[in-house]
Amino acid sequence: MRAADVVTSAFRNAFRSRLRTSLTVLAIFIGAFTLSLTNGLGTGINRYIDDTVASVGVDDVMTVTKADEDAPADGGPAEYDPNRIAADGPPGTTTTALTDDDIETIADVDGVQAVEPVKEVSTDYVQHGDGDRYQLSVSQFVPGMKVELAAGAQVDLDAADPQVVLPESYLEPLALGSAADAVGQTVVLAVTDGTGTQVTTEAEVVGIAEPGVISMAGAVPNDALAQTLHDLQAEGVPAAQAARYAQASVTFDAAAGEEATEALRDRLADAGYTASTLQDQLGTITSVIDAIVLVLNGFAVIALVAAGIGIVNTLFMAVQERTREVGLMKAMGLSSARVFALFSIEAVVIGLVGSALGVLAAIGVGQLVGGVAGDLLANLPGLTLIAFDPVTVAAVVLGVMAIAFLAGTLPALRAARQDPISSLRYE
Amino acid sequence: MAPPLISVHDLHKTYGSGPGAFEALKGLDLDIAQGESLAIVGKSGSGKSTLMHLLALLDRPTSGSITLDGTDTSRLSAKQLNRTRNGAFGFVFQQFFLNAQASVLDNVTLPLKIAGVPRRERTARGLAALAQLELDDKAGNRANDLSGGQKQRVVIARALINRPRVIFADEPTGNLDTATGAVVEDILFDLNERQGINLVVVTHDEELASRCDRSLYIRDGRIARAEVAA
């Protein structure tokens, strides 16, 4: 028998007992549907996080701080260090400041391509025209970073004129109108200098940032603006105090691989600095989501195993029913291997139909849920709750077919071992 | 004289082993000439079905030899046995063993499908075989929709399709009324005479046996007597 004939016969045989096959297909369908949906959920959320990552930082930048050597291991109180300044992060977090010497030391570490101290700028307020004044935090923009924009463009780092990207939530308070209207307008930023005097500077709004899960809440300045603000702020501050940074951004060769990155981190640690990449910061979130998806997938796989037992059952019945037919075909010279193939492919067909329908239904439901979730989770723009990765979808279908094949081997073996004479006996 | 198509020497077949063993055939010698029609007659349990199964290479003897066309069949591999049964033999059983839901044509071409013949050729040869049995207008019908006599003709068409050397018929008319049974018998003997296909008919019907060139009466695993038709 030709391979093509084996496959078409298996296809036809699978649907000979329509109700029975349909019920088995339904069981597979439920398993494949659940598995696709949970996978889709994981893909969707992780993809969203990946997209948002680009707005937090870039792959080839490490955040370096001075290692906190005197944090006591036994949990007792730490000794006061006059070099401590307030660090980025929740109020109360402190870290040892980096000085210009530290920046030079870091630059000398092998593997560091560039180091840029993060200029701490704390603005007092932002104002548009004669309107009300609002508090605003300013974050530093790293080359390559992308903020998800509602309108306008990313800041031009090389531009000589001060530029800023404002969060969408500032549009209404500042009376900037729509996101599109706001682009091109000028806002006033105020800082307090070292002598306690409040000084202001102007910046052009070039873009409006969409709120994201992890993206910074503050405004994004270009270098010209950051420098201006920093200079204004440093006015009248003793020189020793001015050159202090909470952290520095180190650019490294991300393409060199995980090990090279790890080695660089070790070298920085030896020099007395703590470095963390974006992956470190996001790793926790993605691994929690992966773990949840894994658990959900576990349930779906249990459903699939149950469905696999359904296939075993269905095929045993089919083998029983077709005892004579199998006997006749073997009498007519069909080899045992072909008989095995006929029944195991029939199982694979059931798996294929069930999983294909399940995956299609999951994609359909994903679209529906995506529409509803878009309304419910309006705070998370750009989130596709359930996304489908072709590779994962194919893996689900192939995996189910593999389970079906395994389930089919037992009945198929029984059919293959049938003796034509006893199958054809009718006394 | 031409060498026999099938030559059987000292054939033994024992089922089971030890004290429960059952000796179905106790030493049998037989030559079947080319083109001969042979009836194997006996009561149930006489060993006639066992003999047919061994002749049809569906089972292997415990001892003794079966030579087909000068080849010792005990030396054939499972694959060669399958190929021989598929290419040289046709089977007609008392029960039809048709796939009820498949079309008549699909049922008839099953041996060709097993042999790996391409679909187009299968269809052409299937229609030709059906035409020979005046069933070509039923080619598209489901096998289940046919009468008993038509079904047995479909079975004969299926047995004929691979142009076999031997047709093994096990109680071919057992399930049919006298009139349709006679028609089926006529078809079988006509094939034997016109196309020189050997017939090996297993039956307990002496009337059918008497139409064969030779009748072997089997009792307790041995040939009790042989009758040659006049």
XYZ file of C-alpha atoms in Angstrom:
657
model
C 0.000 0.000 0.000
C 1.334 3.418 -0.905
C 1.978 5.932 1.856
C -0.556 8.335 0.338
C -3.173 5.572 0.306
C -2.405 4.751 3.933
C -2.980 8.376 4.902
C -6.210 8.799 2.919
C -7.525 5.469 4.224
C -6.669 6.502 7.787
C -8.461 9.809 7.236
C -11.549 8.061 5.928
C -11.480 5.423 8.645
C -11.230 8.064 11.361
C -14.633 9.425 10.401
C -16.351 6.128 9.777
C -17.894 6.215 13.210
C -18.741 9.885 13.221
C -20.211 10.373 16.663
C -17.504 8.428 18.446
C -14.712 10.235 16.611
C -16.372 13.608 17.125
C -16.494 13.076 20.875
C -12.829 12.145 20.979
C -11.996 15.120 18.778
C -13.977 17.278 21.217
C -11.839 16.075 24.125
C -8.665 16.898 22.193
C -10.197 20.198 21.152
C -10.736 21.232 24.779
C -7.152 20.406 25.706
C -5.630 22.115 22.671
C -7.902 25.128 23.095
C -6.870 25.583 26.732
C -3.204 25.060 25.974
C -3.272 27.590 23.120
C -5.133 30.110 25.223
C -2.779 29.887 28.200
C 0.212 30.012 25.881
C -1.344 32.957 24.086
C -1.801 34.738 27.389
C 1.855 34.194 28.260
C 2.983 35.307 24.817
C 0.767 38.380 24.914
C 1.865 39.571 28.323
C 5.544 38.803 27.806
C 5.488 40.500 24.424
C 3.937 43.561 26.044
C 6.672 43.574 28.655
C 9.323 43.213 25.961
C 7.834 46.149 24.059
C 7.740 48.223 27.202
C 11.311 47.274 27.978
C 12.536 49.402 25.123
C 11.067 52.436 26.872
C 12.852 51.698 30.136
C 16.308 51.270 28.770
C 18.293 49.464 26.186
C 19.963 46.089 26.072
C 23.556 47.252 26.011
C 23.402 49.560 29.015
C 24.088 48.661 32.611
C 23.164 50.769 35.559
C 26.176 51.010 37.856
C 26.083 52.107 41.478
C 28.686 52.017 44.167
C 28.522 48.750 46.060
C 27.022 49.173 49.479
C 29.893 47.663 51.396
C 28.885 48.680 54.843
C 25.381 47.243 54.827
C 25.713 45.012 57.858
C 25.234 41.328 57.180
C 23.548 40.672 60.497
C 20.774 43.163 59.883
C 22.032 45.617 62.509
C 22.150 49.360 61.947
C 24.606 50.667 59.367
C 27.159 53.271 60.231
C 26.458 56.781 58.961
C 28.329 57.721 55.839
C 28.389 61.411 54.886
C 28.899 60.432 51.238
C 25.425 58.938 50.993
C 22.922 60.791 48.885
C 19.339 59.973 48.099
C 19.157 57.381 45.367
C 16.616 56.770 42.677
C 13.782 54.698 43.897
C 11.377 54.613 46.775
C 11.864 57.397 49.376
C 14.422 56.431 51.910
C 16.598 54.466 49.544
C 20.127 55.686 49.692
C 23.245 54.690 47.961
C 26.822 55.704 48.073
C 27.447 58.472 45.569
C 29.744 58.112 42.605
C 32.354 60.808 42.190
C 34.275 61.816 39.063
C 37.074 59.515 40.251
C 34.640 56.630 40.294
C 33.499 57.456 36.758
C 37.125 57.326 35.595
C 37.692 54.050 37.391
C 34.617 52.542 35.784
C 35.690 53.785 32.363
C 38.987 51.947 32.818
C 37.305 48.608 33.521
C 37.849 46.214 30.638
C 34.703 45.818 28.546
C 33.200 49.200 29.372
C 32.681 51.021 26.105
C 31.387 54.265 27.541
C 30.275 55.545 30.871
C 27.922 58.404 31.434
C 27.071 59.656 34.918
C 23.348 59.954 35.410
C 22.810 63.621 36.104
C 20.438 63.963 38.949
C 17.968 66.687 38.159
C 15.073 67.466 40.442
C 12.722 69.959 38.907
C 10.403 72.010 41.082
C 7.588 72.446 38.612
C 6.522 72.603 35.002
C 4.378 75.387 33.624
C 2.736 76.142 30.300
C 2.098 79.808 29.569
C 0.501 81.440 32.594
C -1.226 78.264 33.732
C -0.944 76.359 36.989
C 2.384 74.876 38.010
C 2.764 71.130 38.412
C 5.443 68.878 39.855
C 7.454 66.912 37.330
C 10.211 64.363 37.589
C 12.810 64.125 34.882
C 14.436 60.892 33.862
C 17.520 60.398 31.842
C 17.293 59.324 28.262
C 19.654 56.601 27.077
C 20.516 56.390 23.370
C 18.487 53.661 21.717
C 15.688 53.882 24.228
C 12.221 54.291 22.821
C 9.301 55.826 24.632
C 5.897 54.740 23.375
C 4.498 57.906 21.930
C 0.948 59.127 21.568
C 2.115 61.932 19.275
C 5.274 63.671 18.115
C 8.767 62.175 18.014
C 11.483 60.939 20.362
C 13.825 63.612 21.708
C 16.812 64.365 19.511
C 19.823 63.721 21.742
C 22.179 65.720 19.559
C 19.906 68.741 19.172
C 21.317 71.986 20.514
C 17.902 73.246 21.600
C 16.331 71.877 24.748
C 13.596 69.346 24.003
C 11.301 67.304 26.201
C 8.814 64.459 25.901
C 5.953 64.860 28.360
C 3.695 62.106 29.747
C 0.159 62.108 28.385
C -1.264 62.824 31.835
C 0.175 66.368 31.732
C -1.824 67.401 28.677
C -4.956 68.462 30.469
C -3.461 70.098 33.612
C -1.085 72.136 31.473
C -3.905 73.049 29.031
C -1.882 71.775 26.090
C -4.968 70.506 24.246
C -4.730 67.201 22.377
C -1.512 65.217 22.103
C -1.028 66.443 18.549
C -1.647 70.058 19.584
C 0.919 69.838 22.375
C 3.777 68.935 20.053
C 5.750 72.059 19.201
C 4.590 74.077 22.215
C 7.000 75.450 24.786
C 6.901 74.730 28.525
C 8.810 76.283 31.406
C 10.780 74.068 33.817
C 12.008 75.333 37.203
C 14.855 74.087 39.436
C 16.327 75.369 42.664
C 20.053 76.102 42.545
C 22.670 75.700 45.239
C 21.961 79.103 46.702
C 18.289 78.323 47.173
C 17.132 80.535 44.295
C 14.485 79.182 41.906
C 15.524 79.516 38.268
C 13.583 78.590 35.120
C 14.381 77.466 31.609
C 12.265 76.763 28.547
C 11.965 73.563 26.512
C 10.065 72.556 23.391
C 7.611 69.665 23.686
C 8.562 67.281 20.859
C 6.498 64.293 21.874
C 3.797 62.993 24.174
C 4.462 59.631 25.871
C 1.775 57.023 26.346
C 1.519 55.640 29.823
C 3.094 52.187 30.077
C 3.404 49.599 32.781
C 7.050 50.051 33.503
C 7.905 53.201 31.634
C 8.907 56.146 33.739
C 6.255 58.526 34.893
C 8.394 61.585 34.353
C 9.420 63.733 31.438
C 12.221 62.715 29.101
C 14.682 65.523 28.277
C 17.298 65.543 25.570
C 20.960 66.090 26.497
C 20.800 69.826 25.947
C 17.926 70.204 28.400
C 19.399 67.786 30.948
C 22.673 69.661 30.821
C 20.958 73.048 31.176
C 18.913 71.876 34.148
C 21.944 70.248 35.747
C 24.025 73.377 35.289
C 21.297 75.599 36.708
C 20.953 73.310 39.667
C 24.713 73.129 40.265
C 24.977 76.923 40.381
C 26.435 77.916 43.750
C 26.926 74.297 44.905
C 30.439 73.556 46.227
C 32.411 71.800 43.484
C 32.997 68.691 45.615
C 29.261 68.337 46.068
C 28.328 69.002 42.455
C 30.255 66.118 40.979
C 28.248 63.431 42.733
C 26.052 61.028 40.951
C 23.718 58.371 42.278
C 24.449 56.111 39.352
C 26.121 55.875 35.994
C 25.106 54.273 32.730
C 27.710 51.942 31.263
C 27.502 50.952 27.620
C 28.864 47.487 26.841
C 28.836 45.014 23.981
C 25.574 43.124 24.481
C 26.258 41.018 21.389
C 29.242 39.402 23.126
C 26.815 37.172 24.964
C 25.655 36.326 28.437
C 29.049 35.180 29.673
C 30.872 38.332 28.594
C 28.214 40.412 30.324
C 28.588 38.324 33.444
C 32.375 38.706 33.336
C 32.033 42.462 33.001
C 29.680 42.519 35.952
C 32.217 40.558 37.983
C 35.019 42.949 37.048
C 32.847 45.895 38.068
C 32.051 44.122 41.320
C 35.781 43.615 41.981
C 36.265 47.332 41.437
C 33.601 47.984 44.042
C 30.526 48.688 41.912
C 27.195 47.007 41.498
C 25.912 46.662 37.952
C 22.503 45.560 36.822
C 21.229 45.110 33.290
C 17.696 45.546 32.104
C 17.309 41.799 31.997
C 18.051 41.661 35.711
C 15.384 44.189 36.425
C 12.748 42.593 34.227
C 13.769 39.009 34.740
C 11.678 38.685 37.861
C 8.498 39.857 36.177
C 8.863 37.617 33.153
C 9.806 34.620 35.239
C 6.711 35.071 37.407
C 4.550 35.232 34.296
C 6.348 32.235 32.808
C 5.703 30.311 36.013
C 1.990 31.152 35.964
C 1.726 30.162 32.312
C 3.596 26.960 33.083
C 1.092 26.039 35.777
C -1.845 26.822 33.471
C -0.195 24.810 30.700
C 0.145 21.967 33.177
C -3.636 21.884 33.553
C -4.095 21.945 29.786
C -1.637 19.087 29.392
C -3.572 17.072 31.974
C -6.677 17.632 29.838
C -4.727 16.475 26.798
C -3.506 13.331 28.521
C -7.120 12.530 29.421
C -8.057 13.128 25.802
C -5.203 10.828 24.774
C -6.766 8.068 26.826
C -9.961 8.814 24.927
C -8.043 8.144 21.713
C -6.790 4.838 23.075
C -10.371 3.890 23.873
C -11.761 4.992 20.513
C -9.123 3.117 18.581
C -9.490 -0.052 20.609
C -13.149 -0.005 19.672
C -12.252 0.639 16.046
C -9.776 -2.242 16.024
C -12.439 -4.462 17.571
C -15.000 -3.430 14.975
C -12.636 -3.860 12.091
C -11.160 -7.186 13.162
C -12.458 -8.907 10.037
C -11.460 -6.090 7.736
C -7.938 -6.124 9.124
C -7.840 -9.906 8.832
C -8.993 -9.715 5.228
C -6.435 -7.070 4.330
C -3.681 -9.090 5.944
C -4.858 -12.184 4.058
C -4.651 -10.115 0.890
C -1.051 -9.351 1.684
C -1.086 -6.132 3.696
C 1.956 -6.115 5.954
C 1.691 -5.721 9.725
C 3.710 -2.512 9.489
C 1.075 -1.017 7.185
C -1.720 -2.103 9.501
C 0.117 -0.410 12.357
C 0.527 2.714 10.231
C -3.172 2.728 9.297
C -4.297 2.804 12.912
C -1.621 5.064 14.336
C -2.157 7.604 11.548
C -5.865 7.431 12.293
C -4.975 8.479 15.846
C -2.769 11.278 14.533
C -5.633 12.444 12.301
C -7.921 12.662 15.340
C -5.198 14.625 17.137
C -4.662 16.899 14.144
C -8.340 17.694 13.677
C -8.894 18.264 17.391
C -5.833 20.440 17.868
C -6.328 22.434 14.658
C -9.906 23.229 15.663
C -8.787 23.994 19.217
C -6.035 26.349 18.087
C -8.344 28.103 15.618
C -11.012 28.515 18.290
C -8.390 29.845 20.711
C -7.233 32.398 18.128
C -10.844 33.429 17.564
C -11.493 33.752 21.283
C -8.190 35.614 21.626
C -9.404 38.198 19.104
C -12.708 38.578 20.948
C -11.074 38.839 24.354
C -8.494 41.236 22.913
C -11.321 43.560 21.882
C -13.010 43.396 25.275
C -9.747 43.620 27.196
C -8.780 46.672 25.143
C -11.752 48.460 26.694
C -11.303 47.053 30.191
C -7.553 47.549 30.348
C -7.451 50.934 28.667
C -4.671 51.934 31.074
C -2.357 49.492 29.350
C -2.330 50.683 25.759
C -0.501 48.455 23.354
C -1.361 45.335 25.342
C -2.613 42.400 23.310
C -3.777 40.193 26.150
C -3.694 37.003 24.106
C -1.122 36.901 21.345
C -0.227 33.948 19.141
C 3.271 33.103 18.183
C 3.277 30.889 15.048
C 6.024 28.722 16.529
C 4.057 28.071 19.724
C 0.869 27.385 17.786
C 2.686 24.905 15.562
C 4.269 23.350 18.646
C 0.841 22.851 20.232
C -0.535 21.153 17.097
C 2.546 18.972 16.665
C 2.643 18.161 20.381
C -0.986 17.045 20.357
C -0.332 14.951 17.259
C 2.598 13.337 19.066
C 0.403 12.556 22.097
C -2.234 11.125 19.744
C 0.384 8.984 18.022
C 1.577 7.621 21.354
C -2.019 6.937 22.352
C -2.577 5.155 19.054
C 0.394 2.817 19.334
C -1.309 0.418 21.748
C -4.422 -0.239 19.642
C -2.374 -0.126 16.436
C -0.019 -2.779 17.797
C -2.978 -4.974 18.645
C -4.315 -4.571 15.110
C -0.894 -5.238 13.582
C -0.508 -8.458 15.558
C -3.867 -9.799 14.502
C -3.810 -13.214 12.936
C -5.762 -13.202 9.667
C -7.082 -16.711 10.182
C -8.609 -16.159 13.590
C -9.918 -12.778 12.437
C -11.738 -14.427 9.551
C -13.109 -17.400 11.464
C -16.844 -17.388 11.585
C -17.888 -20.754 12.914
C 2.809 -33.558 -17.953
C 3.303 -30.018 -16.697
C 4.774 -29.679 -13.190
C 2.093 -29.163 -10.539
C 1.293 -25.613 -9.471
C 1.134 -26.596 -5.813
C 2.827 -29.621 -4.398
C 2.248 -30.682 -0.798
C 4.391 -33.259 0.956
C 3.768 -34.904 4.339
C 1.923 -31.919 5.731
C 1.423 -31.739 9.508
C -0.217 -29.014 11.508
C -0.531 -29.100 15.267
C -2.266 -26.419 17.282
C -1.040 -25.821 20.817
C 1.548 -27.948 22.586
C 1.832 -30.492 25.385
C -1.111 -32.630 26.431
C -3.622 -30.081 25.077
C -2.128 -30.134 21.601
C -4.481 -30.772 18.707
C -3.203 -32.358 15.541
C -5.341 -30.936 12.758
C -3.405 -32.443 9.846
C -1.622 -35.753 10.184
C 0.540 -36.129 7.114
C -0.943 -35.150 3.802
C 0.393 -35.421 0.268
C -1.222 -33.554 -2.591
C -0.410 -32.188 -6.035
C -2.554 -29.552 -7.684
C -2.089 -29.274 -11.431
C -2.161 -26.019 -13.352
C -5.721 -25.002 -14.121
C -7.262 -27.690 -11.973
C -10.359 -27.138 -9.849
C -10.150 -28.895 -6.523
C -12.794 -29.361 -3.861
C -11.793 -30.007 -0.269
C -14.717 -31.696 1.407
C -15.152 -32.636 5.043
C -17.097 -32.109 8.189
C -16.227 -29.267 10.486
C -13.159 -30.156 12.511
C -11.908 -32.482 9.792
C -8.986 -30.203 8.998
C -10.252 -28.953 5.640
C -10.076 -25.281 6.620
C -6.611 -25.794 8.090
C -5.500 -27.310 4.806
C -6.872 -24.385 2.857
C -5.157 -21.872 5.171
C -1.851 -23.639 4.694
C -2.302 -23.857 0.912
C -3.194 -20.165 0.836
C -0.014 -19.375 2.842
C -2.066 -17.796 5.609
C -0.399 -20.092 8.102
C 2.807 -22.100 8.291
C 2.774 -25.907 8.652
C 4.268 -27.590 11.718
C 6.175 -29.875 9.396
C 6.106 -30.914 5.758
C 6.476 -28.750 2.718
C 4.340 -26.755 0.331
C 5.903 -25.964 -3.001
C 4.312 -23.254 -5.085
C 5.457 -23.069 -8.687
C 8.653 -24.889 -7.753
C 9.438 -22.620 -4.784
C 9.563 -24.029 -1.278
C 7.239 -21.631 0.500
C 8.835 -22.264 3.919
C 11.792 -20.259 2.646
C 9.770 -17.184 1.805
C 10.035 -14.176 4.094
C 6.946 -12.528 5.575
C 7.217 -9.829 2.922
C 7.445 -12.361 0.088
C 4.501 -14.292 1.544
C 2.460 -11.102 1.614
C 3.400 -10.358 -1.960
C 2.562 -13.892 -3.086
C -0.867 -13.833 -1.432
C -1.526 -10.407 -2.855
C -0.422 -11.200 -6.385
C -1.142 -14.888 -6.937
C -4.197 -15.604 -4.796
C -7.784 -14.455 -4.689
C -10.071 -15.108 -1.745
C -13.811 -15.737 -1.632
C -15.275 -16.412 1.786
C -18.672 -17.525 2.952
C -19.094 -14.159 4.584
C -18.510 -11.314 2.249
C -16.170 -9.187 4.380
C -17.049 -6.101 2.423
C -16.531 -2.649 3.865
C -20.199 -1.735 4.151
C -19.729 2.020 3.927
C -17.185 2.096 1.136
C -18.235 2.042 -2.501
C -18.392 -1.187 -4.486
C -15.449 0.030 -6.561
C -13.329 0.728 -3.477
C -14.108 -2.733 -2.132
C -13.162 -4.407 -5.398
C -9.886 -2.514 -5.772
C -8.688 -3.182 -2.214
C -6.089 -5.815 -3.282
C -4.681 -3.360 -5.833
C -4.522 -0.664 -3.178
C -2.616 -3.061 -0.946
C -0.296 -3.835 -3.872
C 0.395 -0.112 -4.281
C -1.177 0.300 -7.734
C -1.852 3.967 -8.597
C -5.435 5.162 -8.233
C -6.135 5.673 -11.924
C -5.113 2.147 -12.856
C -7.048 0.776 -9.870
C -10.225 2.450 -11.074
C -9.806 1.206 -14.646
C -9.116 -2.382 -13.603
C -11.844 -2.278 -10.953
C -14.428 -1.176 -13.507
C -13.256 -3.886 -15.906
C -13.596 -6.573 -13.220
C -17.051 -5.304 -12.304
C -18.068 -5.308 -15.970
C -16.994 -8.926 -16.210
C -19.470 -9.718 -13.418
C -22.117 -7.390 -14.835
C -21.927 -5.085 -11.865
C -20.371 -2.026 -13.521
C -23.547 -0.009 -12.985
C -23.148 -0.560 -9.214
C -19.572 0.732 -9.012
C -20.558 3.884 -7.126
C -23.072 2.225 -4.795
C -22.321 1.509 -1.202
C -21.588 -2.165 -0.692
C -24.300 -2.334 1.938
C -27.026 -1.511 -0.595
C -26.491 -4.681 -2.626
C -28.319 -8.015 -2.427
C -26.557 -11.133 -1.180
C -25.881 -12.484 -4.670
C -24.559 -9.121 -5.828
C -22.321 -8.937 -2.804
C -20.833 -12.333 -3.548
C -20.230 -11.217 -7.126
C -18.433 -8.141 -5.761
C -16.328 -10.481 -3.662
C -15.490 -12.543 -6.764
C -14.604 -9.360 -8.632
C -12.306 -8.462 -5.730
C -10.724 -11.925 -5.892
C -10.208 -11.554 -9.654
C -8.856 -8.059 -9.782
C -5.178 -8.907 -9.355
C -5.410 -11.644 -12.034
C -4.636 -14.446 -9.574
C -3.326 -17.923 -10.297
C -5.537 -19.504 -7.654
C -8.872 -18.518 -6.149
C -9.469 -19.939 -2.692
C -13.177 -20.166 -1.980
C -14.321 -21.110 1.491
C -17.996 -22.155 1.376
C -18.629 -19.616 -1.396
C -22.329 -20.412 -1.618
C -22.957 -21.121 2.048
C -24.672 -17.810 2.622
C -26.762 -17.748 -0.570
C -30.049 -19.276 -1.650
C -29.929 -22.090 -4.197
C -30.586 -19.929 -7.272
C -28.024 -17.226 -6.514
C -25.640 -19.906 -5.254
C -25.845 -21.614 -8.641
C -25.099 -18.333 -10.406
C -22.009 -17.770 -8.263
C -20.865 -21.356 -8.898
C -21.287 -20.831 -12.631
C -19.162 -17.714 -12.470
C -16.395 -19.487 -10.577
C -16.270 -22.511 -12.869
C -16.462 -20.280 -15.896
C -13.362 -18.437 -14.655
C -11.675 -21.783 -14.112
C -12.422 -22.991 -17.612
C -11.931 -19.824 -19.610
C -9.062 -18.158 -17.797
C -7.378 -21.232 -16.398
C -7.492 -19.908 -12.851
C -7.072 -22.690 -10.322
C -9.979 -23.130 -7.961
C -9.609 -24.474 -4.458
C -13.083 -24.767 -2.970
C -13.646 -25.733 0.642
C -17.178 -27.016 1.125
C -19.339 -29.616 2.728
C -21.730 -29.407 -0.224
C -21.159 -32.595 -2.265
C -23.043 -31.243 -5.232
C -20.659 -28.302 -5.511
C -17.726 -30.660 -4.976
C -18.863 -32.885 -7.799
C -18.529 -30.011 -10.263
C -14.804 -29.791 -9.526
C -12.191 -31.770 -11.426
C -11.253 -33.538 -8.229
C -12.723 -33.827 -4.739
C -10.645 -34.585 -1.672
C -12.529 -35.972 1.282
C -10.748 -35.100 4.509
C -11.382 -36.909 7.771
C -9.434 -36.532 11.000
C -6.571 -34.734 9.330
C -6.026 -37.260 6.589
C -7.248 -37.679 3.020
C -9.999 -40.280 3.334
C -10.573 -40.649 -0.414
C -10.216 -38.722 -3.620
C -12.769 -38.622 -6.393
C -11.989 -37.546 -9.906
C -14.910 -36.191 -11.890
C -15.786 -38.074 -14.996
